[in-house]
PDB file of C-alpha atoms in Angstrom:
ATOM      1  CA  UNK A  13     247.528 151.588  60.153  1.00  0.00           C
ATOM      2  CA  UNK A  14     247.729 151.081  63.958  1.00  0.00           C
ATOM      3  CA  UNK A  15     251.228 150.753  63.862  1.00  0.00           C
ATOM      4  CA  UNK A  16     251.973 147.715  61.703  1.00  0.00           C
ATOM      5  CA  UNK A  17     253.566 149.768  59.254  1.00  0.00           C
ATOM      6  CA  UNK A  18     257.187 151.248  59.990  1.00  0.00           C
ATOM      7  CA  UNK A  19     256.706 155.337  60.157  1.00  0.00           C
ATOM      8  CA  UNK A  20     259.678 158.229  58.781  1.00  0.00           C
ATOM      9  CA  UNK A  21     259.753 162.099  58.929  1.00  0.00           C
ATOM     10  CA  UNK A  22     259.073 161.675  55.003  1.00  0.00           C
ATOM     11  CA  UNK A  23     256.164 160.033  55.019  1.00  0.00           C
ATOM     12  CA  UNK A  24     255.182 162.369  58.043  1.00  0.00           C
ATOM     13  CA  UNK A  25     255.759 165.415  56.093  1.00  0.00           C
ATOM     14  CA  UNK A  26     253.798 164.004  53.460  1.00  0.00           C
ATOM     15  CA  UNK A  27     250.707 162.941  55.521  1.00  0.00           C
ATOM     16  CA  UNK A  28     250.585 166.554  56.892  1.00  0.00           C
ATOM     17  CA  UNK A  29     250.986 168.225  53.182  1.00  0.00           C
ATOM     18  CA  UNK A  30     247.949 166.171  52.378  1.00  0.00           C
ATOM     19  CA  UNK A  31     245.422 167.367  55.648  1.00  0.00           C
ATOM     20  CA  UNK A  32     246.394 170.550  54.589  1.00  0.00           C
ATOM     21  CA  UNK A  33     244.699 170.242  51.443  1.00  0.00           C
ATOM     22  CA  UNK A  34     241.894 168.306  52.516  1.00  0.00           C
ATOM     23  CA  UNK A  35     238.393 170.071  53.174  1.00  0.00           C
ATOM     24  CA  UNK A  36     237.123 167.182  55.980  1.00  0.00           C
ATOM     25  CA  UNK A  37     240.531 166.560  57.831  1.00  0.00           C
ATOM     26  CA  UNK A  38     242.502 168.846  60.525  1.00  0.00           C
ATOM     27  CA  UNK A  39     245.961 167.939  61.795  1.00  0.00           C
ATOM     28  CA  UNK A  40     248.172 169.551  64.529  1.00  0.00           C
ATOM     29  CA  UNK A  41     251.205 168.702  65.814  1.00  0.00           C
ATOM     30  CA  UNK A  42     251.574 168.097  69.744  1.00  0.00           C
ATOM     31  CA  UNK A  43     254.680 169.844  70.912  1.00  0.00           C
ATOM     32  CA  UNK A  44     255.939 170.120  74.848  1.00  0.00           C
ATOM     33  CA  UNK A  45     255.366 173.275  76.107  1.00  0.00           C
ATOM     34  CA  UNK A  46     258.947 173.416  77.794  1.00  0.00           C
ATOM     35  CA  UNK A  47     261.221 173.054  74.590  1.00  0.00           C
ATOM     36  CA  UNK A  48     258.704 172.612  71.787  1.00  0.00           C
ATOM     37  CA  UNK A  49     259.618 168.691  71.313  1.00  0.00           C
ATOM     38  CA  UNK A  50     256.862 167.253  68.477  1.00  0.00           C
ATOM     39  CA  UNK A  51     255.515 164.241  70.289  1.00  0.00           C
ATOM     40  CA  UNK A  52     252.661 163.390  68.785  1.00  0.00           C
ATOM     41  CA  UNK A  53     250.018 163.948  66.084  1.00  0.00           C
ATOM     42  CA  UNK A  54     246.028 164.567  66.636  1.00  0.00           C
ATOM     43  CA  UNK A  55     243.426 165.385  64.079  1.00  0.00           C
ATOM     44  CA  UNK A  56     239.611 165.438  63.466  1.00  0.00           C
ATOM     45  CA  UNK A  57     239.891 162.902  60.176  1.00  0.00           C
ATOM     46  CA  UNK A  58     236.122 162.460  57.852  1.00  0.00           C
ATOM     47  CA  UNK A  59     234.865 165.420  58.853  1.00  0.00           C
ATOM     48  CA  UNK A  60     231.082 165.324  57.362  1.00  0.00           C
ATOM     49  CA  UNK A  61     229.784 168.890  57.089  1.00  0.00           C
ATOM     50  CA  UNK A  62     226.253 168.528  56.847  1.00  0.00           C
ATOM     51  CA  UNK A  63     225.797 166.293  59.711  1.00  0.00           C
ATOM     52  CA  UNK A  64     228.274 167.590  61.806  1.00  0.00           C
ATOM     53  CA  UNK A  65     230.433 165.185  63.214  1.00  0.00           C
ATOM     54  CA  UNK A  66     233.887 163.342  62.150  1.00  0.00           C
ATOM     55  CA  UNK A  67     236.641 161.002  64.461  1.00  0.00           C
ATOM     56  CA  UNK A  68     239.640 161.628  66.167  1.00  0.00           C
ATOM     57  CA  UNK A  69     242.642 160.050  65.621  1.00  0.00           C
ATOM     58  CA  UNK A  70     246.094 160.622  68.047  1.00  0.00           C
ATOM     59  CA  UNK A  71     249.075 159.349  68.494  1.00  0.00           C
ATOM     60  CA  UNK A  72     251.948 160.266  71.489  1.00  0.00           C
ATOM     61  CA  UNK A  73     255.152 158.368  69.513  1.00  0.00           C
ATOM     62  CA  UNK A  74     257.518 159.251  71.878  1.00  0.00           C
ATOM     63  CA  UNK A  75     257.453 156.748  74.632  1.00  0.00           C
ATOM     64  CA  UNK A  76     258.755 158.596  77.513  1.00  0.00           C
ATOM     65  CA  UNK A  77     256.203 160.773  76.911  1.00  0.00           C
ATOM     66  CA  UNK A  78     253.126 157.689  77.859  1.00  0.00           C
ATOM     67  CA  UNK A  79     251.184 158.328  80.854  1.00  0.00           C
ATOM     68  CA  UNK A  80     252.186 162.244  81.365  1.00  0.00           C
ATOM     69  CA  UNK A  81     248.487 163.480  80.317  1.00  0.00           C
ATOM     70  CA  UNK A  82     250.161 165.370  76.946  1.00  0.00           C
ATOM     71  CA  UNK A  83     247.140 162.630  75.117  1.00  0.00           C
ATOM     72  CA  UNK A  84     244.430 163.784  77.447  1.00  0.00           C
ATOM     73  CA  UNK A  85     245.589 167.579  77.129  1.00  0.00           C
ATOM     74  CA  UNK A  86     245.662 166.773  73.318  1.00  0.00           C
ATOM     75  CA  UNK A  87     242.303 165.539  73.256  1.00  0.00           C
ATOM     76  CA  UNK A  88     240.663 168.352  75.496  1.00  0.00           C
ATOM     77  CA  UNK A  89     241.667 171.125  73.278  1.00  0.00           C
ATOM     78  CA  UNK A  90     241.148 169.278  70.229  1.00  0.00           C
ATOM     79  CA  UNK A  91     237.244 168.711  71.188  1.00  0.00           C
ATOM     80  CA  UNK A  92     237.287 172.523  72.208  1.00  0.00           C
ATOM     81  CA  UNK A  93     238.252 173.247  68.771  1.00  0.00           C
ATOM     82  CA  UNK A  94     236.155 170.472  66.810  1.00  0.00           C
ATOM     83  CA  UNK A  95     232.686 171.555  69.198  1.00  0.00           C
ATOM     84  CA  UNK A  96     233.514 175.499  69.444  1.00  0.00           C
ATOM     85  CA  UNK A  97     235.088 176.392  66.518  1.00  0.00           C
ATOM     86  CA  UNK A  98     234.125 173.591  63.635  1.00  0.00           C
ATOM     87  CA  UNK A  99     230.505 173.402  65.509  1.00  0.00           C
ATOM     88  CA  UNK A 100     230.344 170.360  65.052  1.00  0.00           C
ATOM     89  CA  UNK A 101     227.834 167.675  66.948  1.00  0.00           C
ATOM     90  CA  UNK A 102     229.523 164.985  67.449  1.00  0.00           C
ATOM     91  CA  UNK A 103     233.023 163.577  67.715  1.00  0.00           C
ATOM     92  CA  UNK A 104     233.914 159.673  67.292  1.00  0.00           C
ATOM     93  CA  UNK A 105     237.001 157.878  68.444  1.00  0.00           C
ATOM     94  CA  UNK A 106     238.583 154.517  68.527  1.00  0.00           C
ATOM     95  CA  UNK A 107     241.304 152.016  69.514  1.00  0.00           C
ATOM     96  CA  UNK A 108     242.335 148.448  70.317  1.00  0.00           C
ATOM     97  CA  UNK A 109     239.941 147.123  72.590  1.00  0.00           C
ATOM     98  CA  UNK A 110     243.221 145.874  74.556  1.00  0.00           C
ATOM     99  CA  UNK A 111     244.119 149.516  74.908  1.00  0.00           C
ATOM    100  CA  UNK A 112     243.142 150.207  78.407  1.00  0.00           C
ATOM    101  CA  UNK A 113     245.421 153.351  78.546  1.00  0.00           C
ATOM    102  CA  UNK A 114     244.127 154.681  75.885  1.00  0.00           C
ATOM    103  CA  UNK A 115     240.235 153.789  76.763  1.00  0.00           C
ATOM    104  CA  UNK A 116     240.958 155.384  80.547  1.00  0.00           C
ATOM    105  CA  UNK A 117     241.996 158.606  78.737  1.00  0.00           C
ATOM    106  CA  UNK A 118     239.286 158.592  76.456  1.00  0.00           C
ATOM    107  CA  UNK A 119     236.995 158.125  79.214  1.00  0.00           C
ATOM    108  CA  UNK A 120     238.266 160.716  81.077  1.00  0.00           C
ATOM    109  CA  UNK A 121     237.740 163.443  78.692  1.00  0.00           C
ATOM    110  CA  UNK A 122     234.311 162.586  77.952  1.00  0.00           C
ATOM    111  CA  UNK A 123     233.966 159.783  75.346  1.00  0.00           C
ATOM    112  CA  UNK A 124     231.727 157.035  76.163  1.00  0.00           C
ATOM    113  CA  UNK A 125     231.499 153.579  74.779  1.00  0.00           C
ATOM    114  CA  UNK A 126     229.181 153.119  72.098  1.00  0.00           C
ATOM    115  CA  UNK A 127     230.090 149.927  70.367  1.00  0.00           C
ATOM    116  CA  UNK A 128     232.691 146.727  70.117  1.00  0.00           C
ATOM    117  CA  UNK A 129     233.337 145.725  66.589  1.00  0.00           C
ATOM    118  CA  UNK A 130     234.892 142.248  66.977  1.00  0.00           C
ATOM    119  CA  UNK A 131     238.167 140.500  65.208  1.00  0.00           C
ATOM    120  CA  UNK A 132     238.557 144.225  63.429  1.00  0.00           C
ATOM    121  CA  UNK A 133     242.406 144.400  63.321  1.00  0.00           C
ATOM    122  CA  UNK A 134     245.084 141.453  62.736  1.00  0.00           C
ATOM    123  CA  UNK A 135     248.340 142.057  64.400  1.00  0.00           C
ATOM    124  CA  UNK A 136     251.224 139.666  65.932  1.00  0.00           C
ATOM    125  CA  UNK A 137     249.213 136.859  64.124  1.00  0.00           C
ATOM    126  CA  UNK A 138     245.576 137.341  66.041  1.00  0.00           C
ATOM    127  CA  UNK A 139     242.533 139.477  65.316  1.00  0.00           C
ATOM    128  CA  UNK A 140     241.444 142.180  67.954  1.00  0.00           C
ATOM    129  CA  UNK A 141     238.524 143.623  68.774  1.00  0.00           C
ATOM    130  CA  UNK A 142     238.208 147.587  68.441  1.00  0.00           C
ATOM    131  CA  UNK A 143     236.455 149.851  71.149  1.00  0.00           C
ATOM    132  CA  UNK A 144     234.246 153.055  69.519  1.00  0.00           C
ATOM    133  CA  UNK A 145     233.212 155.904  71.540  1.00  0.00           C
ATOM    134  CA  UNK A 146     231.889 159.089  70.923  1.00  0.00           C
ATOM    135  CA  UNK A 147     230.799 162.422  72.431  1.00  0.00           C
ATOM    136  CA  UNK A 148     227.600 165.062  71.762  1.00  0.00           C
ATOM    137  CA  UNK A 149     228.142 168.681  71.862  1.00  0.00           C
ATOM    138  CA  UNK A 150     225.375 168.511  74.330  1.00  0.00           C
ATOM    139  CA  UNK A 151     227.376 166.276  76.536  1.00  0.00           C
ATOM    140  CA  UNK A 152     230.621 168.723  75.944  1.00  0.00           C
ATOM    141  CA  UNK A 153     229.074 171.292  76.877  1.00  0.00           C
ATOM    142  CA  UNK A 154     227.876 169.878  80.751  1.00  0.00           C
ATOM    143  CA  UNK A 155     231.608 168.991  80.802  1.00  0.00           C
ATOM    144  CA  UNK A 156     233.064 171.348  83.987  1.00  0.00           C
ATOM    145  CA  UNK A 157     236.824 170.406  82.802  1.00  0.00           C
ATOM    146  CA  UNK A 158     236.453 171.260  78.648  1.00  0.00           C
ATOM    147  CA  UNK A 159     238.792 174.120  77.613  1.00  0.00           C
ATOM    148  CA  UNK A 160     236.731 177.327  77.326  1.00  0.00           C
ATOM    149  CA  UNK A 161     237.684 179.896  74.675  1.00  0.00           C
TER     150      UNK A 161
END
């Protein structure tokens, strides 16, 4: 929910026993490389099988760990695995139009802007607009910087 809610390892655990089971979700932890620290969560969530595509959602919880490309490392192998692996067409993400961070890294990888849904989330006693973007194979695969396998 965007982070209205308050989060705890419980519930964690429990979201993660439940994309095991599903058949159109995929959820990995992000861990540091250095000293396996779990930062972060990213997944391919609404995975449709016959027309190939489904949307990312990620999330870097530990602060310090903002603005040290772990997201945009996250995101590049998770599109290597949701293009190369799941063959799928198309991948879909979204955020907080306010979200610039998150937009730049988005943009990096790949993802272009494909719509503005206005007044989509309420928070701190305003609506906000959301940003979608997506990606083709096709355009993965004229990418010079996407993880090869």
């Amino acid at each position: 929910y965007h982070g209205i809610f308050p989060n705890t390892k419980k519930a964690m655990v429990e979201f993660l026993e439940r994309m095991e089971a599903r058949k159109h979700d995929v959820a990995f932890a992000i861990r540091l490389k250095s000293n396996n620290r779990h930062i972060g969560n990213v997944g391919i969530h609404g995975i449709d099988w016959i027309h190939r595509f489904g949307g990312i959602g990620i999330l870097i919880g530990e602060k310090d760990c903002w603005g040290k490309g772990y997201g945009n490392e996250a995101l590049r192998l998770l599109l290597a695995y949701g293009f190369d692996k799941l063959n799928l067409n198309k991948i879909n993400i979204s955020c907080h139009a306010e979200h610039k961070a998150a937009i730049a890294c988005y943009k990096k990888v790949g993802f272009k802007q494909e719509g503005l849904f206005r007044e989509e989330f309420y928070r701190d006693g305003k609506y906000h607009d959301r940003v979608s973007m997506g990606m083709t194979k096709r355009e993965y695969q004229k990418r010079d910087d996407r993880v090869k396998n």
